[in-house]
Tab-separated table of C-alpha atoms in Angstrom:
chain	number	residue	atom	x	y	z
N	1	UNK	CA	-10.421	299.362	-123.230
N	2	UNK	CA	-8.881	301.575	-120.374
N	3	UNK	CA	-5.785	301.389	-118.783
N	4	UNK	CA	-5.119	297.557	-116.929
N	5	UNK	CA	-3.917	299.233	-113.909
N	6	UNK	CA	-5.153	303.392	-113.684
N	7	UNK	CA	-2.261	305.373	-112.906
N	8	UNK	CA	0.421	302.868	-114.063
N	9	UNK	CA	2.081	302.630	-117.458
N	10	UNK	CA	0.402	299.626	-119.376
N	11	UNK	CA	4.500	297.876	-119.245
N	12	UNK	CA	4.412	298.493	-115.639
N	13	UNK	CA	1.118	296.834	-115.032
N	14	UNK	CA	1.470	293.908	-116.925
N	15	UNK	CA	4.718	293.359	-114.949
N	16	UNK	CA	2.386	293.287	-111.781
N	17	UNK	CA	-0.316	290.665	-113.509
N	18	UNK	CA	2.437	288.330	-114.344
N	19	UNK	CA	3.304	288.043	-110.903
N	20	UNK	CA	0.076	286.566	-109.583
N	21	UNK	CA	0.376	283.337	-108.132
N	22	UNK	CA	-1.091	280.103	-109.817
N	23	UNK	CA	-3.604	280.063	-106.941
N	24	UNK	CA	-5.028	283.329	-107.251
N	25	UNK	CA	-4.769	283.581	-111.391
N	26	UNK	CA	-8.847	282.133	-111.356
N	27	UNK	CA	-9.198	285.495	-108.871
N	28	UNK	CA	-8.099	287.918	-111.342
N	29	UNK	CA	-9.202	286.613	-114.325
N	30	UNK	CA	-13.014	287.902	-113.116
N	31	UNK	CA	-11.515	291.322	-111.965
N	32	UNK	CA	-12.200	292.550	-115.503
N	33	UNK	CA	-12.863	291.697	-119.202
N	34	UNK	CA	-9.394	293.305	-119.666
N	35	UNK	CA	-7.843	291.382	-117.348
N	36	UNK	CA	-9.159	288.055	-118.160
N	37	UNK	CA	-8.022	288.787	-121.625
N	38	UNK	CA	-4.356	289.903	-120.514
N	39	UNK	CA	-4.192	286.248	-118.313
N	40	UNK	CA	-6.054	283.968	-121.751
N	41	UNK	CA	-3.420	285.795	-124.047
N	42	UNK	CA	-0.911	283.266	-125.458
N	43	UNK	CA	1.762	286.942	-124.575
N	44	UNK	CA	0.942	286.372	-121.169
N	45	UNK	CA	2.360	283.077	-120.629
N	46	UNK	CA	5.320	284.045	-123.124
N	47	UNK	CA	6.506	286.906	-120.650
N	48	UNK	CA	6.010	284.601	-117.271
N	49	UNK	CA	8.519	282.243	-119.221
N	50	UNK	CA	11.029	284.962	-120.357
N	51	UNK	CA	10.661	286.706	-116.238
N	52	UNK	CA	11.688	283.098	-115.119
N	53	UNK	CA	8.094	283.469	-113.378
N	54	UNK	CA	6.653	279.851	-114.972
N	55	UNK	CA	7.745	276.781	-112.483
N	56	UNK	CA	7.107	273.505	-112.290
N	57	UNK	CA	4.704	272.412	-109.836
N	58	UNK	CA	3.616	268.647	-108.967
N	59	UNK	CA	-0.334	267.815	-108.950
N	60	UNK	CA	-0.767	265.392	-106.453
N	61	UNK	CA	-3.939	262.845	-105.514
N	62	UNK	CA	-3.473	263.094	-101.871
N	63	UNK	CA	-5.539	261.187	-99.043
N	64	UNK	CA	-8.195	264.128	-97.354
N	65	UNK	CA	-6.817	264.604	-93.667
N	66	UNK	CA	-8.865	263.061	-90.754
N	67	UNK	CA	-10.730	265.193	-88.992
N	68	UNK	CA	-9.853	264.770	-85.210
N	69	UNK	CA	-10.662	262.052	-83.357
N	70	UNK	CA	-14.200	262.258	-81.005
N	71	UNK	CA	-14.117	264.440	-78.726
N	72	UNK	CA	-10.812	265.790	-78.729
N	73	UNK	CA	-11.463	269.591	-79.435
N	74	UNK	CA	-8.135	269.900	-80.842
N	75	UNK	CA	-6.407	272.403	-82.171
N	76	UNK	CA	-7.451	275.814	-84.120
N	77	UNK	CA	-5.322	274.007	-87.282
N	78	UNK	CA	-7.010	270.994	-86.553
N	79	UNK	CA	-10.122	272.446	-86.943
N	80	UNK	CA	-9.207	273.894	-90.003
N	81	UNK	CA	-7.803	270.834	-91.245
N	82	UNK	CA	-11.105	269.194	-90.123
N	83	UNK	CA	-13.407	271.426	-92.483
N	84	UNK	CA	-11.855	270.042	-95.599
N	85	UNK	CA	-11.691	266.886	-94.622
N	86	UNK	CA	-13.986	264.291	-96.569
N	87	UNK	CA	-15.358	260.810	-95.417
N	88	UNK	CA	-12.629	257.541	-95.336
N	89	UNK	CA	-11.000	257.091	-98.490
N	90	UNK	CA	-11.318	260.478	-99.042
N	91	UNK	CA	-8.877	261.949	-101.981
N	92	UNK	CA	-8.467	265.325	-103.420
N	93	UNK	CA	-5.884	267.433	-105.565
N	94	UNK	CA	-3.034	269.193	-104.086
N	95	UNK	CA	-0.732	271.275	-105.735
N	96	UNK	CA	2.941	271.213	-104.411
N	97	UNK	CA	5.803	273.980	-105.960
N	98	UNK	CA	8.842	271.788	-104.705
N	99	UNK	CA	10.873	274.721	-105.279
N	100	UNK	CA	9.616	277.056	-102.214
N	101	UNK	CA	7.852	274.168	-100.468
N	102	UNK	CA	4.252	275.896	-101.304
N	103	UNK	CA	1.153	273.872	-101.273
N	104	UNK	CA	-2.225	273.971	-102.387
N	105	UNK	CA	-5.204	272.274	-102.432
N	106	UNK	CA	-7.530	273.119	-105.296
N	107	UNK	CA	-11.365	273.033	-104.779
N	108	UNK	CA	-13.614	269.785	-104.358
N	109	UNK	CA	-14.191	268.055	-107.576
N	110	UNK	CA	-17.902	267.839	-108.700
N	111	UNK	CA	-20.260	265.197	-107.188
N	112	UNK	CA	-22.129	263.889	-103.860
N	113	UNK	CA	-18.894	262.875	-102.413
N	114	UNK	CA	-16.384	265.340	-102.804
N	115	UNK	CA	-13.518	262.817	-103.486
N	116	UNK	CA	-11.267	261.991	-106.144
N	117	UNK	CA	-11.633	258.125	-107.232
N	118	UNK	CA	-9.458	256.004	-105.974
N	119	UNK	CA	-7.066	254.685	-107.933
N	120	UNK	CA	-7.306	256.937	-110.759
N	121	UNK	CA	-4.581	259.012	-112.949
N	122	UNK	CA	-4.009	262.572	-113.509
N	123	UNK	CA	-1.996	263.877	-116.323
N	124	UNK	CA	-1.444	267.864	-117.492
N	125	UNK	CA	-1.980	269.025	-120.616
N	126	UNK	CA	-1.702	272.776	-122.662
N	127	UNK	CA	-3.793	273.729	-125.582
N	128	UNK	CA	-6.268	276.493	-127.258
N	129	UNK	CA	-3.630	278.449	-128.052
N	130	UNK	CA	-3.306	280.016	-125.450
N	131	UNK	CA	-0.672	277.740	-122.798
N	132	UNK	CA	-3.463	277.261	-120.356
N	133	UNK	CA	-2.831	273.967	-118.509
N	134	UNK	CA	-5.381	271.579	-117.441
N	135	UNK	CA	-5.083	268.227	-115.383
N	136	UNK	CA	-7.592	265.236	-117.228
N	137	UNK	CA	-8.472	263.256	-114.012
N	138	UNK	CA	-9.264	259.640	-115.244
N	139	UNK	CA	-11.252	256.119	-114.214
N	140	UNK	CA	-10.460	255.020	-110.643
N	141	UNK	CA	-13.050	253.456	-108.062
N	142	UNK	CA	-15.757	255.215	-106.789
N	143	UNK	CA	-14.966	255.627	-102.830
N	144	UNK	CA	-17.809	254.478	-101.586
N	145	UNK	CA	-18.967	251.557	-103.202
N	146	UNK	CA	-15.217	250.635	-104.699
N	147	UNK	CA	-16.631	249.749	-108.290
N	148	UNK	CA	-14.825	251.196	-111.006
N	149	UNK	CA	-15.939	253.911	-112.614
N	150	UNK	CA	-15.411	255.372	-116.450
N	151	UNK	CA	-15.572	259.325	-115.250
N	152	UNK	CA	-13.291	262.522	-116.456
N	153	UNK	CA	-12.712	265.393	-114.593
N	154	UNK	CA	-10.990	268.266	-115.864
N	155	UNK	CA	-9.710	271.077	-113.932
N	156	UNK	CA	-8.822	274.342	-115.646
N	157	UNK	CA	-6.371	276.960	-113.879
N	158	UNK	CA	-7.390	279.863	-115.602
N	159	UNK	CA	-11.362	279.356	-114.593
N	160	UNK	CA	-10.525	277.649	-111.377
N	161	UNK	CA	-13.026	274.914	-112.005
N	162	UNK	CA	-13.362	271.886	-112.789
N	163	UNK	CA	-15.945	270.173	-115.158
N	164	UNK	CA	-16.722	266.876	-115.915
N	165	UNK	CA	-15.515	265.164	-119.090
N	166	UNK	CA	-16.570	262.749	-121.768
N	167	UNK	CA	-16.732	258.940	-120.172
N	168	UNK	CA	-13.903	256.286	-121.092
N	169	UNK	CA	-15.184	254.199	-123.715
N	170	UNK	CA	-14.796	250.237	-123.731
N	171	UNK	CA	-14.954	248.419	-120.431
N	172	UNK	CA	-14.867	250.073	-117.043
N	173	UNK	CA	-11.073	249.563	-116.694
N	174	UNK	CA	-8.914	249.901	-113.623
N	175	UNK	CA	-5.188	250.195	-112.799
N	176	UNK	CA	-4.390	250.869	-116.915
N	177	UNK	CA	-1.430	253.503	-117.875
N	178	UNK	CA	-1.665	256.847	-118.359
N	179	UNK	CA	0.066	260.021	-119.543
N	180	UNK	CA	0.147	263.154	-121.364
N	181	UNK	CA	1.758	263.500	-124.660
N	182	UNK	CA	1.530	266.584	-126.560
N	183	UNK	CA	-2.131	268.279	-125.886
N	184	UNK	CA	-3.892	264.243	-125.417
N	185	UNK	CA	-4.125	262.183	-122.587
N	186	UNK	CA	-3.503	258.679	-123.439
N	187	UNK	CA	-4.609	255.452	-121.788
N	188	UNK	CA	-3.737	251.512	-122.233
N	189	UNK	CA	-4.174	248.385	-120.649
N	190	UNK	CA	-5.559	247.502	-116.915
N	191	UNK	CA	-7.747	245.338	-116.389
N	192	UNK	CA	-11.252	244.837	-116.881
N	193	UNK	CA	-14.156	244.233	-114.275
N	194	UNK	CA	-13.989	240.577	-114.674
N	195	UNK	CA	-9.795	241.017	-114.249
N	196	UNK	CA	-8.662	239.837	-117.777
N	197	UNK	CA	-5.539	242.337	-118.510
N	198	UNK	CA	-6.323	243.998	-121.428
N	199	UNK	CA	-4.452	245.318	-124.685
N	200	UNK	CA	-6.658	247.983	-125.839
N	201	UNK	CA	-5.481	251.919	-125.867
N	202	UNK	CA	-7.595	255.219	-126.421
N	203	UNK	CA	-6.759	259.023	-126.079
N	204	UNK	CA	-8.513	261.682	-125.029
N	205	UNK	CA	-8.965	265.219	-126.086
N	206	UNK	CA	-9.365	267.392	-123.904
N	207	UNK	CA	-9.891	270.573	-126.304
N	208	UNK	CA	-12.730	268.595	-128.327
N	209	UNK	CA	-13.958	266.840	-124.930
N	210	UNK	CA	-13.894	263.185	-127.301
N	211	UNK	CA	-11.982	259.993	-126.978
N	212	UNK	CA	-11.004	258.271	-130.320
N	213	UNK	CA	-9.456	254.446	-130.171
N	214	UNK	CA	-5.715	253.404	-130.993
N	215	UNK	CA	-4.469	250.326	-132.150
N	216	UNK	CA	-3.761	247.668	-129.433
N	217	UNK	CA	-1.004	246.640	-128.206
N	218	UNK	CA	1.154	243.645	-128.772
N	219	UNK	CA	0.759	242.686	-125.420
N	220	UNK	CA	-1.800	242.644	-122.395
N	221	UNK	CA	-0.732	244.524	-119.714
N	222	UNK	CA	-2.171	245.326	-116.510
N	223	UNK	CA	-0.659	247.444	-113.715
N	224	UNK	CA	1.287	248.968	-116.553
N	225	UNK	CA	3.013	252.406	-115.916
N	226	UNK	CA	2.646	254.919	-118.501
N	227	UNK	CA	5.271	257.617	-119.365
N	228	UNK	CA	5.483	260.693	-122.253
N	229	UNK	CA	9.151	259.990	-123.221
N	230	UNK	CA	10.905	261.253	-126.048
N	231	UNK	CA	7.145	262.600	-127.905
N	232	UNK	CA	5.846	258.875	-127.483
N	233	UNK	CA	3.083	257.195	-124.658
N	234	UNK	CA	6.087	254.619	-123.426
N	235	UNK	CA	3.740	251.783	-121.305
N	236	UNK	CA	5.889	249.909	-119.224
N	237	UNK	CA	5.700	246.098	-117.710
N	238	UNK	CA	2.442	244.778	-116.626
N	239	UNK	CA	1.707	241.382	-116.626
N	240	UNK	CA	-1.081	239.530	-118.997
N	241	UNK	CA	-4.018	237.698	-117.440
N	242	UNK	CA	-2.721	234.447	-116.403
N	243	UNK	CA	0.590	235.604	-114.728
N	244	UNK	CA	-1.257	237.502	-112.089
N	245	UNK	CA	1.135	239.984	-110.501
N	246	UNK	CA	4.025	238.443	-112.274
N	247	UNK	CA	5.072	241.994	-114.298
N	248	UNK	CA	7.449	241.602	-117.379
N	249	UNK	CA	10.357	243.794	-117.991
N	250	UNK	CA	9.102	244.779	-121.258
N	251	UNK	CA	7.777	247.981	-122.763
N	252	UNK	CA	5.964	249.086	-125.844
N	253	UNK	CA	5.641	252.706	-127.083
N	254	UNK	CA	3.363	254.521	-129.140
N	255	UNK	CA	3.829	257.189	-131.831
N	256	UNK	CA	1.270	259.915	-132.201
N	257	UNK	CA	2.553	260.611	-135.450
N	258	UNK	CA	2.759	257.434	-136.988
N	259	UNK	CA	-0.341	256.237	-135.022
N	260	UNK	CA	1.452	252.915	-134.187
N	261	UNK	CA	3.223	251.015	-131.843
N	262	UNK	CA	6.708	249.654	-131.537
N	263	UNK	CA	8.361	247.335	-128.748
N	264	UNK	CA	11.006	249.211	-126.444
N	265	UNK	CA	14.495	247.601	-127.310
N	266	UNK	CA	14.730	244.462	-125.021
N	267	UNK	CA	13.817	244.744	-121.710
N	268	UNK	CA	13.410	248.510	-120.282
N	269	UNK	CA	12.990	246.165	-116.541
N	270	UNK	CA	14.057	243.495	-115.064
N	271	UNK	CA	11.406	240.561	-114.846
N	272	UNK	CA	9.704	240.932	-111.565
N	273	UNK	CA	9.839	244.339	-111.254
N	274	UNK	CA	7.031	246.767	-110.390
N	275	UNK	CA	6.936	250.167	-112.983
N	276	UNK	CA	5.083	251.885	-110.304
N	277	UNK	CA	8.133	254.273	-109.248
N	278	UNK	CA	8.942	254.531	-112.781
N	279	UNK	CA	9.227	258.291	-114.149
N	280	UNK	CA	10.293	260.280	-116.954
N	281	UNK	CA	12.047	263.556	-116.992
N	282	UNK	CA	10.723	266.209	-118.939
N	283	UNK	CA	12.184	267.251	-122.286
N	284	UNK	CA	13.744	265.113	-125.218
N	285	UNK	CA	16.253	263.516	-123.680
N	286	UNK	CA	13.754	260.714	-122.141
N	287	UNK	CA	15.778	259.698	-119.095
N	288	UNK	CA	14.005	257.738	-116.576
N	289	UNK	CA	14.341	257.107	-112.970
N	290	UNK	CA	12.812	254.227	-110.535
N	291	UNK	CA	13.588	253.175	-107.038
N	292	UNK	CA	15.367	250.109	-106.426
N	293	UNK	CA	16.623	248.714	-103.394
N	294	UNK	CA	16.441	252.097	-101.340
N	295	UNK	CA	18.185	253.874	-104.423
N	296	UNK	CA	16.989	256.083	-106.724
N	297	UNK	CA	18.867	254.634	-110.241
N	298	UNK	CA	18.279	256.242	-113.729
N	299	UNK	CA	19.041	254.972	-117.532
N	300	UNK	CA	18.598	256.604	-120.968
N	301	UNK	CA	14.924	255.424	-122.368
N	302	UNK	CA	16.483	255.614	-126.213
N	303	UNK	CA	19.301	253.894	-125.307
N	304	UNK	CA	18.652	250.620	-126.365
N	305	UNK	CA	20.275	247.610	-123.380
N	306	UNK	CA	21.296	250.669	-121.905
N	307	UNK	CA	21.692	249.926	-117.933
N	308	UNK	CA	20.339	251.422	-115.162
N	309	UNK	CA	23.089	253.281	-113.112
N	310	UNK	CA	22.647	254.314	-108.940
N	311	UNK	CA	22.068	257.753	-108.376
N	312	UNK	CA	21.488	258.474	-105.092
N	313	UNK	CA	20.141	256.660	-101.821
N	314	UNK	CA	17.000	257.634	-100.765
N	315	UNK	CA	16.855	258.976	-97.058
N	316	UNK	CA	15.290	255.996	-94.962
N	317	UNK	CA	12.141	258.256	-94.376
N	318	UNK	CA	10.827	258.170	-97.713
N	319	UNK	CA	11.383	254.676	-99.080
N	320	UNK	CA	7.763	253.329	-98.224
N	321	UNK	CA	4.942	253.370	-100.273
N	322	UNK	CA	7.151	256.086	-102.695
N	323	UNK	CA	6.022	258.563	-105.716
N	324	UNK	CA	8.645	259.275	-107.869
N	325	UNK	CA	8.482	262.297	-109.957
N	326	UNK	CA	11.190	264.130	-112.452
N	327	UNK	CA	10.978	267.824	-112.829
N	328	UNK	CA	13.021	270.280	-115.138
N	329	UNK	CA	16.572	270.889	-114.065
N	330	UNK	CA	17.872	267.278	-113.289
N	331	UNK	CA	16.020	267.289	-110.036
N	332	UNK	CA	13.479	264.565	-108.934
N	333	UNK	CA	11.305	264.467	-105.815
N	334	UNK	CA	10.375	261.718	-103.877
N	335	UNK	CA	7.621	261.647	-101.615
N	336	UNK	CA	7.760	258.588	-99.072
N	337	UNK	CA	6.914	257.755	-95.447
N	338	UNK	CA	9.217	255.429	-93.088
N	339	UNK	CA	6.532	253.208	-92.831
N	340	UNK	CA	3.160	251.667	-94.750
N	341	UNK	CA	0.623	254.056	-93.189
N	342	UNK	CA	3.271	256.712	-91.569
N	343	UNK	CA	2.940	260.492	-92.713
N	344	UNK	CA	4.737	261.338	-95.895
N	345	UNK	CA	8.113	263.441	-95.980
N	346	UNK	CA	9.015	265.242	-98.943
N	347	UNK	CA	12.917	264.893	-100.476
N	348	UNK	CA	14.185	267.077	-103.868
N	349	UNK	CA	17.201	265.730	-105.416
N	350	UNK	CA	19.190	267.867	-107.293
N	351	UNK	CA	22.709	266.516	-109.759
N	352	UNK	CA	25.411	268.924	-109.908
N	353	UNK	CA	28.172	268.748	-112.557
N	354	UNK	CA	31.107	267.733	-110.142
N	355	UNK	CA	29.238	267.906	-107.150
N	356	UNK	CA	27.045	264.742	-107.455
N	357	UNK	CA	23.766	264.281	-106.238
N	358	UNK	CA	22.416	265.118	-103.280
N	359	UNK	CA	18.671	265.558	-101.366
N	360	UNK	CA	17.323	268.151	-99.651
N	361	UNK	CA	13.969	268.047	-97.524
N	362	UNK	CA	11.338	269.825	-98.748
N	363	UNK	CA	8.285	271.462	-95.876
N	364	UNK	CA	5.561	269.523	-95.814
N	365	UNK	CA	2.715	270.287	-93.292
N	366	UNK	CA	0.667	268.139	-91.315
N	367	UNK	CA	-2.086	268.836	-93.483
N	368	UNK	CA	-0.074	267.531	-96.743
N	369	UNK	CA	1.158	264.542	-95.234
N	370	UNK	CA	-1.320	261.638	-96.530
N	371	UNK	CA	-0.863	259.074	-98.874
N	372	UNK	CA	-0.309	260.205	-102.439
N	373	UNK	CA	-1.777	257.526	-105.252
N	374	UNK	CA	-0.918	259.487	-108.520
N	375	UNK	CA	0.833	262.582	-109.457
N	376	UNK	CA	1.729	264.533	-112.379
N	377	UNK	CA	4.317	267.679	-113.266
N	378	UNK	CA	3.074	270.725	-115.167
N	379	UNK	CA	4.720	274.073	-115.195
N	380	UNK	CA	2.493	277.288	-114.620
């Protein structure tokens, strides 16, 4: 093994590779053998982490932008914007660093269409022992002929690629909960193709591409929301078969450890209310945050009849059609539009002790600005 950089001492060089930028770490992994063992090293990721280099970063399933319309030429950007953009109902996977207001899309997933399902879920998840982070992709409908579909995608940062997974087990469900707790993806309720809610749960490995069955839970719940609070898969309101659309302000979460599932205090919602806005910030503490009302409240998930409390209102321009999503450092972003169908606007709250809270807009470029249906955070 020669030097990583020739001419520089080896301290010197590996202060250059942990600079590279999440985009371009797939780039210089195939540089060299040396190189791609430097970036697969668990040291690596240890010495981003004590530079202050690792950040969170939101994956987003964002709507493909339209190409222009017929005729109009348009624009060299437009025509750029144009190349990557897929047929109606087109959705890929967009990486967004709300910290310098960077953006990314990653490459087409595998497959005739190029497109994300609709409706599907994305978690993150670390593992092989080495800190590399992956996003599971999971169900959806297929956007073309809008039947659900059982497929996993997996993208990998380090190889830049993704790969399909294992299929979902059990009945082709849609619109079921999902999230990452420790190095599984976890998934419960929905509903199945003949629209009877469901109470049935499964995780997924993504190291050992295989899904294994949990217990059910005590209730049916479609259109749950799912959550990684406090080292448990929290699933939150829903509403069984016969109360169509009717969600309950209940919650039930399950324990990896003790493989089981317990009910969430009394009520984590009102009755009536849609999870859908519903997040959880990172860490132990298991706070959550929804929108309510054109406010952005937050309560304590352990808490048990703890209430939720206002914490800010969110800036007119971002109240429609709204994903909700926590990062480290008391912050939370919202991404919203004015309007059902108007182009989405970016806002980053941070809470300061004796300052309050307060937004600030984050860039988001023409090309970013479509309709995001799921999202995850991750740090890299």
């Amino acid at each position: 093994m020669g030097e990583l950089i020739p001419g520089l001492p080896e301290e010197v060089a590996r202060e250059c590779l942990v600079r590279v930028g999440f985009d371009q770490l797939p780039v210089v992994r195939r540089i060299s053998r040396q190189w791609k063992s430097e970036l697969e090293s668990p040291d690596y990721h240890r010495l981003r982490r004590a530079e202050g280099l690792a950040r969170p970063v939101l994956a987003l399933v964002q709507a493909s932008p339209a190409p222009p319309a017929d005729g109009d030429a348009g624009t060299a950007a437009d025509k750029q914007r144009s190349s990557a953009a897929g047929p109606a109902n087109s959705y890929r996977m967009v990486l967004l660093d709300p910290e310098e207001g960077r953006w990314a899309p990653l490459p087409a997933p595998p497959g005739p269409a190029g497109s994300l399902p609709l409706f599907c879920q994305v978690a993150a998840v670390g593992g092989g022992g080495q800190g590399r982070k992956r996003l599971v992709v999971v169900g959806g409908w297929d956007p073309e002929t809008w039947a659900p579909v059982d497929a996993v995608l997996v993208y990998d940062f380090l190889t830049g690629a993704w790969r399909r997974g294992a299929p979902m087990p059990g009945p082709r469900r849609s619109f079921f909960a999902c999230a990452a707790v420790g190095g599984a993806v976890y998934v419960a309720g929905g509903h199945d193709e003949e629209k009877n809610a469901l109470r049935s749960a499964l995780a997924y490995d993504p190291e050992r591409d295989a899904w294994s069955w949990l217990p059910d839970m005590a209730e049916e719940r479609d259109e749950p929301r799912g959550l990684c609070a406090g080292g448990r898969f929290l699933v939150v309101g829903g509403y069984p078969t016969q109360a169509q659309g009717r969600f309950v302000g209940s919650a039930e979460a399950f324990d990896p450890a003790a493989s089981a599932w317990a009910p969430v205090g009394d009520g984590l919602l009102e009755d009536g209310a849609c999870p859908r806005t519903c997040c959880a910030a990172p860490g132990p503490a298991g706070r959550l945050y929804m929108l309510r009302d054109g406010h952005l409240v937050a309560r304590d998930a352990a808490a048990p009849g703890a209430a939720w409390r206002p914490v800010a209102q969110v800036p007119e321009d971002a109240r429609t059609a709204a994903t909700v999503s926590a990062i480290p450092g008391g912050r939370v972003v919202v991404i919203g539009s004015g309007c059902h169908g108007g182009d989405k606007n970016v806002y980053v709250l941070r809470e300061e002790a004796g300052k309050g809270a307060s937004w600030e807009r984050a860039a988001a470029p023409p090309e970013f600005a479509g309709h995001v249906q799921a999202s995850c955070c991750l740090e890299i």
